[in-house]
GROMACS .gro file of C-alpha atoms in nm:
model
  292
    1MET     CA    1   2.589  -0.434   0.433
    2ALA     CA    2   2.330  -0.235   0.339
    3SER     CA    3   2.014  -0.241   0.572
    4PRO     CA    4   1.733  -0.362   0.443
    5MET     CA    5   1.481  -0.119   0.512
    6ARG     CA    6   1.325   0.108   0.321
    7ASN     CA    7   1.096   0.419   0.372
    8LEU     CA    8   0.744   0.363   0.368
    9VAL     CA    9   0.700   0.637   0.081
   10THR     CA   10   0.922   0.445  -0.173
   11ASP     CA   11   0.638   0.247  -0.226
   12PRO     CA   12   0.315   0.497  -0.267
   13ASP     CA   13   0.030   0.213  -0.281
   14ARG     CA   14   0.140   0.028   0.038
   15TYR     CA   15   0.214   0.415   0.204
   16LEU     CA   16  -0.168   0.497   0.076
   17GLN     CA   17  -0.348   0.215   0.248
   18SER     CA   18  -0.146   0.231   0.604
   19PHE     CA   19  -0.275   0.581   0.558
   20ARG     CA   20  -0.621   0.504   0.481
   21LEU     CA   21  -0.591   0.265   0.770
   22PHE     CA   22  -0.454   0.438   1.007
   23LEU     CA   23  -0.737   0.680   1.006
   24GLU     CA   24  -0.965   0.414   1.071
   25LYS     CA   25  -0.822   0.292   1.318
   26SER     CA   26  -0.731   0.623   1.513
   27THR     CA   27  -0.943   0.925   1.643
   28GLU     CA   28  -0.753   1.135   1.440
   29HIS     CA   29  -1.049   1.299   1.203
   30GLN     CA   30  -1.322   1.335   1.496
   31SER     CA   31  -1.028   1.495   1.688
   32MET     CA   32  -0.937   1.748   1.454
   33ARG     CA   33  -1.307   1.783   1.342
   34GLU     CA   34  -1.447   1.843   1.764
   35PHE     CA   35  -1.157   2.148   1.776
   36MET     CA   36  -1.309   2.273   1.433
   37GLU     CA   37  -1.652   2.273   1.612
   38ARG     CA   38  -1.516   2.359   1.949
   39GLN     CA   39  -1.211   2.648   1.937
   40LEU     CA   40  -1.221   2.727   1.535
   41PRO     CA   41  -1.501   2.927   1.602
   42ASP     CA   42  -1.336   3.178   1.813
   43VAL     CA   43  -0.962   3.164   1.590
   44ILE     CA   44  -1.209   3.282   1.289
   45ALA     CA   45  -1.380   3.536   1.467
   46SER     CA   46  -1.253   3.857   1.351
   47ILE     CA   47  -1.049   3.768   1.107
   48GLY     CA   48  -1.321   3.897   0.783
   49ASN     CA   49  -1.416   4.203   0.974
   50GLY     CA   50  -1.533   4.506   0.762
   51LYS     CA   51  -1.469   4.299   0.471
   52SER     CA   52  -1.646   4.202   0.146
   53THR     CA   53  -1.447   3.899   0.002
   54ILE     CA   54  -1.223   3.687   0.215
   55ASN     CA   55  -0.933   3.466   0.144
   56VAL     CA   56  -0.818   3.194   0.263
   57LEU     CA   57  -0.486   2.951   0.200
   58SER     CA   58  -0.496   2.592   0.233
   59VAL     CA   59  -0.155   2.451   0.236
   60GLY     CA   60  -0.125   2.097   0.196
   61GLY     CA   61  -0.521   2.065   0.162
   62GLY     CA   62  -0.478   1.662   0.052
   63ALA     CA   63  -0.837   1.585  -0.019
   64GLY     CA   64  -1.038   1.887   0.121
   65GLU     CA   65  -1.225   1.678   0.412
   66MET     CA   66  -1.085   1.908   0.680
   67ASP     CA   67  -1.076   2.241   0.444
   68LEU     CA   68  -1.493   2.218   0.367
   69LEU     CA   69  -1.510   2.192   0.736
   70ILE     CA   70  -1.318   2.528   0.847
   71LEU     CA   71  -1.530   2.678   0.487
   72SER     CA   72  -1.845   2.556   0.692
   73LYS     CA   73  -1.717   2.743   1.017
   74ILE     CA   74  -1.608   3.083   0.819
   75GLN     CA   75  -1.916   3.082   0.613
   76ALA     CA   76  -2.149   3.046   0.914
   77ARG     CA   77  -1.944   3.324   1.084
   78TYR     CA   78  -1.926   3.558   0.802
   79PRO     CA   79  -2.247   3.475   0.607
   80GLY     CA   80  -2.289   3.612   0.185
   81VAL     CA   81  -1.932   3.689   0.187
   82THR     CA   82  -1.728   3.581  -0.054
   83ILE     CA   83  -1.457   3.333   0.010
   84HIS     CA   84  -1.127   3.275  -0.197
   85ASN     CA   85  -1.059   2.944  -0.114
   86GLU     CA   86  -0.658   2.827  -0.188
   87VAL     CA   87  -0.530   2.538  -0.265
   88ILE     CA   88  -0.197   2.369  -0.210
   89GLU     CA   89  -0.116   2.020  -0.258
   90PRO     CA   90   0.143   1.812  -0.436
   91SER     CA   91  -0.066   1.515  -0.527
   92ALA     CA   92  -0.283   1.485  -0.815
   93ASP     CA   93  -0.510   1.182  -0.679
   94GLN     CA   94  -0.556   1.384  -0.372
   95ILE     CA   95  -0.667   1.716  -0.608
   96SER     CA   96  -0.851   1.517  -0.765
   97LYS     CA   97  -1.062   1.339  -0.482
   98TYR     CA   98  -1.081   1.690  -0.359
   99LYS     CA   99  -1.252   1.854  -0.641
  100GLU     CA  100  -1.534   1.573  -0.640
  101ARG     CA  101  -1.563   1.646  -0.305
  102VAL     CA  102  -1.662   1.952  -0.408
  103ALA     CA  103  -1.871   1.846  -0.648
  104GLN     CA  104  -2.084   1.651  -0.408
  105THR     CA  105  -2.127   1.930  -0.143
  106SER     CA  106  -2.416   2.129  -0.222
  107ASN     CA  107  -2.436   2.538  -0.044
  108LEU     CA  108  -1.988   2.602  -0.159
  109GLY     CA  109  -2.193   2.892  -0.430
  110ASN     CA  110  -2.023   3.188  -0.260
  111ILE     CA  111  -1.690   2.982  -0.258
  112LYS     CA  112  -1.425   2.994  -0.511
  113PHE     CA  113  -1.140   2.718  -0.538
  114THR     CA  114  -0.841   2.735  -0.699
  115TRP     CA  115  -0.598   2.472  -0.655
  116HIS     CA  116  -0.231   2.462  -0.677
  117LYS     CA  117  -0.035   2.113  -0.795
  118GLU     CA  118   0.289   2.188  -0.579
  119THR     CA  119   0.458   2.199  -0.254
  120ALA     CA  120   0.495   2.453  -0.009
  121TYR     CA  121   0.823   2.549  -0.108
  122GLU     CA  122   0.702   2.522  -0.493
  123TYR     CA  123   0.437   2.767  -0.425
  124GLU     CA  124   0.671   3.007  -0.163
  125SER     CA  125   0.936   3.031  -0.512
  126ARG     CA  126   0.668   3.039  -0.755
  127MET     CA  127   0.484   3.393  -0.614
  128ASN     CA  128   0.900   3.475  -0.548
  129ALA     CA  129   0.998   3.461  -0.897
  130GLU     CA  130   0.675   3.634  -1.011
  131LYS     CA  131   0.697   3.936  -0.730
  132LYS     CA  132   0.446   3.862  -0.627
  133THR     CA  133   0.294   3.863  -0.235
  134LYS     CA  134  -0.045   3.781  -0.198
  135LYS     CA  135  -0.204   3.867   0.184
  136TRP     CA  136  -0.473   3.618   0.307
  137ASP     CA  137  -0.718   3.643   0.601
  138PHE     CA  138  -0.684   3.267   0.717
  139ILE     CA  139  -0.386   3.047   0.611
  140HIS     CA  140  -0.393   2.662   0.758
  141MET     CA  141  -0.114   2.377   0.773
  142ILE     CA  142  -0.253   2.057   0.876
  143GLN     CA  143  -0.029   1.734   0.854
  144MET     CA  144   0.205   1.896   0.640
  145LEU     CA  145   0.519   2.022   0.822
  146TYR     CA  146   0.681   1.699   0.804
  147TYR     CA  147   0.675   1.719   0.472
  148VAL     CA  148   0.895   2.063   0.486
  149LYS     CA  149   1.308   2.069   0.445
  150ASP     CA  150   1.306   2.385   0.663
  151VAL     CA  151   1.004   2.416   0.884
  152PRO     CA  152   1.158   2.766   1.085
  153ALA     CA  153   1.150   2.941   0.761
  154THR     CA  154   0.814   2.761   0.633
  155VAL     CA  155   0.615   2.914   0.913
  156ARG     CA  156   0.783   3.243   0.865
  157TYR     CA  157   0.715   3.254   0.567
  158PHE     CA  158   0.357   3.215   0.532
  159HIS     CA  159   0.332   3.388   0.874
  160SER     CA  160   0.449   3.662   0.640
  161LEU     CA  161   0.156   3.663   0.385
  162LEU     CA  162  -0.101   3.721   0.708
  163GLU     CA  163  -0.300   4.073   0.699
  164SER     CA  164  -0.390   4.222   1.009
  165GLN     CA  165  -0.661   4.032   1.156
  166ALA     CA  166  -0.514   3.703   1.008
  167LYS     CA  167  -0.462   3.361   1.176
  168LEU     CA  168  -0.252   3.048   1.071
  169LEU     CA  169  -0.340   2.812   1.202
  170ILE     CA  170  -0.104   2.457   1.278
  171ILE     CA  171  -0.214   2.122   1.315
  172LEU     CA  172   0.045   1.818   1.379
  173VAL     CA  173   0.125   1.500   1.626
  174SER     CA  174   0.155   1.649   1.975
  175GLY     CA  175   0.503   1.698   2.167
  176LYS     CA  176   0.305   1.490   2.418
  177SER     CA  177   0.198   1.199   2.130
  178GLY     CA  178   0.335   0.837   2.123
  179TRP     CA  179   0.554   0.969   1.802
  180GLU     CA  180   0.746   1.162   2.008
  181THR     CA  181   0.827   0.915   2.242
  182LEU     CA  182   0.894   0.690   1.950
  183TRP     CA  183   1.074   0.971   1.738
  184LYS     CA  184   1.268   1.050   2.018
  185LYS     CA  185   1.437   0.734   2.090
  186TYR     CA  186   1.415   0.595   1.747
  187ALA     CA  187   1.444   0.809   1.477
  188SER     CA  188   1.833   0.724   1.360
  189SER     CA  189   1.728   0.343   1.368
  190PHE     CA  190   1.456   0.460   1.120
  191PRO     CA  191   1.523   0.460   0.755
  192LEU     CA  192   1.402   0.829   0.691
  193ASP     CA  193   1.380   0.946   0.339
  194ASP     CA  194   1.501   1.354   0.202
  195LEU     CA  195   1.083   1.400   0.180
  196THR     CA  196   0.983   1.339   0.577
  197SER     CA  197   1.090   1.501   0.889
  198TYR     CA  198   1.007   1.430   1.238
  199VAL     CA  199   0.874   1.790   1.378
  200SER     CA  200   0.600   1.776   1.651
  201SER     CA  201   0.440   2.031   1.846
  202GLY     CA  202   0.706   2.108   2.081
  203HIS     CA  203   0.915   2.174   1.831
  204LEU     CA  204   0.674   2.493   1.792
  205PRO     CA  205   0.733   2.743   2.066
  206LYS     CA  206   1.068   2.770   2.022
  207ILE     CA  207   1.075   2.877   1.641
  208LEU     CA  208   0.823   3.086   1.736
  209ASP     CA  209   0.912   3.288   2.000
  210SER     CA  210   1.282   3.288   1.886
  211ALA     CA  211   1.068   3.481   1.565
  212GLY     CA  212   0.888   3.674   1.834
  213LEU     CA  213   0.540   3.567   1.733
  214LYS     CA  214   0.252   3.527   1.955
  215TYR     CA  215   0.057   3.243   1.970
  216GLN     CA  216  -0.195   2.984   2.124
  217LEU     CA  217  -0.182   2.598   2.232
  218TYR     CA  218  -0.426   2.349   2.205
  219GLU     CA  219  -0.414   1.988   2.293
  220LEU     CA  220  -0.614   1.770   2.114
  221PRO     CA  221  -0.684   1.445   2.249
  222SER     CA  222  -0.673   1.125   2.015
  223HIS     CA  223  -0.577   0.755   1.997
  224MET     CA  224  -0.467   0.418   1.783
  225ASP     CA  225  -0.585   0.114   1.835
  226ILE     CA  226  -0.235  -0.099   1.771
  227THR     CA  227  -0.392  -0.456   1.911
  228SER     CA  228  -0.328  -0.623   1.559
  229CYS     CA  229   0.028  -0.469   1.571
  230PHE     CA  230   0.090  -0.728   1.833
  231ILE     CA  231  -0.057  -1.060   1.651
  232GLU     CA  232   0.221  -1.207   1.435
  233GLY     CA  233   0.149  -1.241   1.118
  234ASP     CA  234  -0.133  -0.979   1.067
  235LYS     CA  235  -0.195  -0.768   0.723
  236ASP     CA  236  -0.404  -0.476   0.942
  237GLY     CA  237  -0.107  -0.510   1.224
  238GLU     CA  238   0.213  -0.539   0.942
  239LEU     CA  239   0.021  -0.223   0.761
  240LEU     CA  240   0.037  -0.044   1.140
  241LEU     CA  241   0.375  -0.142   1.210
  242ASP     CA  242   0.531   0.030   0.838
  243PHE     CA  243   0.309   0.384   0.953
  244LEU     CA  244   0.427   0.403   1.273
  245THR     CA  245   0.795   0.341   1.193
  246GLU     CA  246   0.728   0.476   0.838
  247THR     CA  247   0.949   0.189   0.693
  248LEU     CA  248   0.833  -0.049   0.413
  249GLU     CA  249   0.772  -0.421   0.535
  250PHE     CA  250   0.928  -0.293   0.887
  251SER     CA  251   0.791  -0.681   1.042
  252LYS     CA  252   1.022  -0.833   0.747
  253THR     CA  253   1.273  -0.624   0.702
  254ALA     CA  254   1.391  -0.466   1.021
  255PRO     CA  255   1.686  -0.631   1.257
  256PRO     CA  256   1.504  -0.846   1.481
  257GLU     CA  257   1.669  -0.676   1.760
  258LEU     CA  258   1.524  -0.343   1.682
  259LYS     CA  259   1.149  -0.495   1.596
  260ARG     CA  260   1.204  -0.665   1.942
  261GLN     CA  261   1.258  -0.311   2.086
  262ILE     CA  262   0.998  -0.125   1.876
  263MET     CA  263   0.731  -0.420   1.991
  264GLU     CA  264   0.819  -0.371   2.389
  265GLU     CA  265   0.844   0.060   2.333
  266LEU     CA  266   0.497   0.021   2.163
  267ARG     CA  267   0.350  -0.111   2.453
  268LYS     CA  268   0.508   0.148   2.723
  269PRO     CA  269   0.308   0.380   2.905
  270GLY     CA  270   0.511   0.712   2.681
  271CYS     CA  271   0.371   0.574   2.411
  272SER     CA  272   0.037   0.342   2.448
  273GLU     CA  273  -0.176   0.292   2.717
  274ASN     CA  274  -0.409  -0.080   2.782
  275ARG     CA  275  -0.762  -0.033   2.789
  276ASP     CA  276  -1.072  -0.272   2.767
  277GLY     CA  277  -0.803  -0.511   2.622
  278LYS     CA  278  -0.713  -0.294   2.368
  279VAL     CA  279  -0.308  -0.112   2.306
  280LEU     CA  280  -0.449   0.217   2.239
  281PHE     CA  281  -0.130   0.445   2.070
  282ASN     CA  282  -0.112   0.808   2.206
  283ASN     CA  283  -0.225   0.990   1.860
  284ASN     CA  284  -0.269   1.296   2.057
  285LEU     CA  285  -0.243   1.600   1.822
  286GLY     CA  286  -0.097   1.985   1.911
  287ALA     CA  287  -0.335   2.268   1.707
  288ILE     CA  288  -0.152   2.588   1.697
  289VAL     CA  289  -0.285   2.933   1.636
  290ILE     CA  290  -0.074   3.280   1.498
  291GLU     CA  291  -0.117   3.549   1.505
  292PRO     CA  292  -0.025   3.797   1.244
   0.00000   0.00000   0.00000
């Protein structure tokens, strides 16, 4: 009998609901913002040396929150320099939110924005078809490598577009996070679809080493409050469980034994810690800065 379990992305509305709740319940964005404040200025310290224009490529830019923070750091480091910021983003909804955010943000006068409604693969195919190779001073791929078919090929392609002093920044869940623990044990039990793959910062050194690339790894501490997952029938808890397992209505469609195992696993030290009566899931991120 076919399993009633379906991947969460088959219901875009519920996926978005669960994703928003995840951002609300986790320190994901705070953790990235801290990295942008503390480490990014050093990372971009030489990308624009001697240039009158800096070209930035955002791969999977989403609604632009992190993009604008990155751009503000580049502006601060290279005052008055023109910045061309191109965005690859397959979701029309995210692009329109991004444009709204730009419209509401002051001090963007020297930044020119271009949006491409396409996936990373579609961008690569289009550039190849047009026989174009545009070089970039800074490329970033934040939380998007889960949505590419061939991770090594995607990393190699975008790395090949770097200028001589450029950097490629990749951020995704850490190889030391609860996600990695969950995926290692239960990935085969979840209804994975064609669109998503389980990849963490733990997978990247092997890929980068085999390509002979120089890089630096940073661990970004983050957690998510999943206490509500353990309250039977709690709406938020059910949404978070959907997000953690990438399964639509996990509580209702998962076989009872699998559900029992997952609930047990989520409480273990490999996934979470108990603090002040809360269950905090290890949502650590890994940031990888790759040299040209």
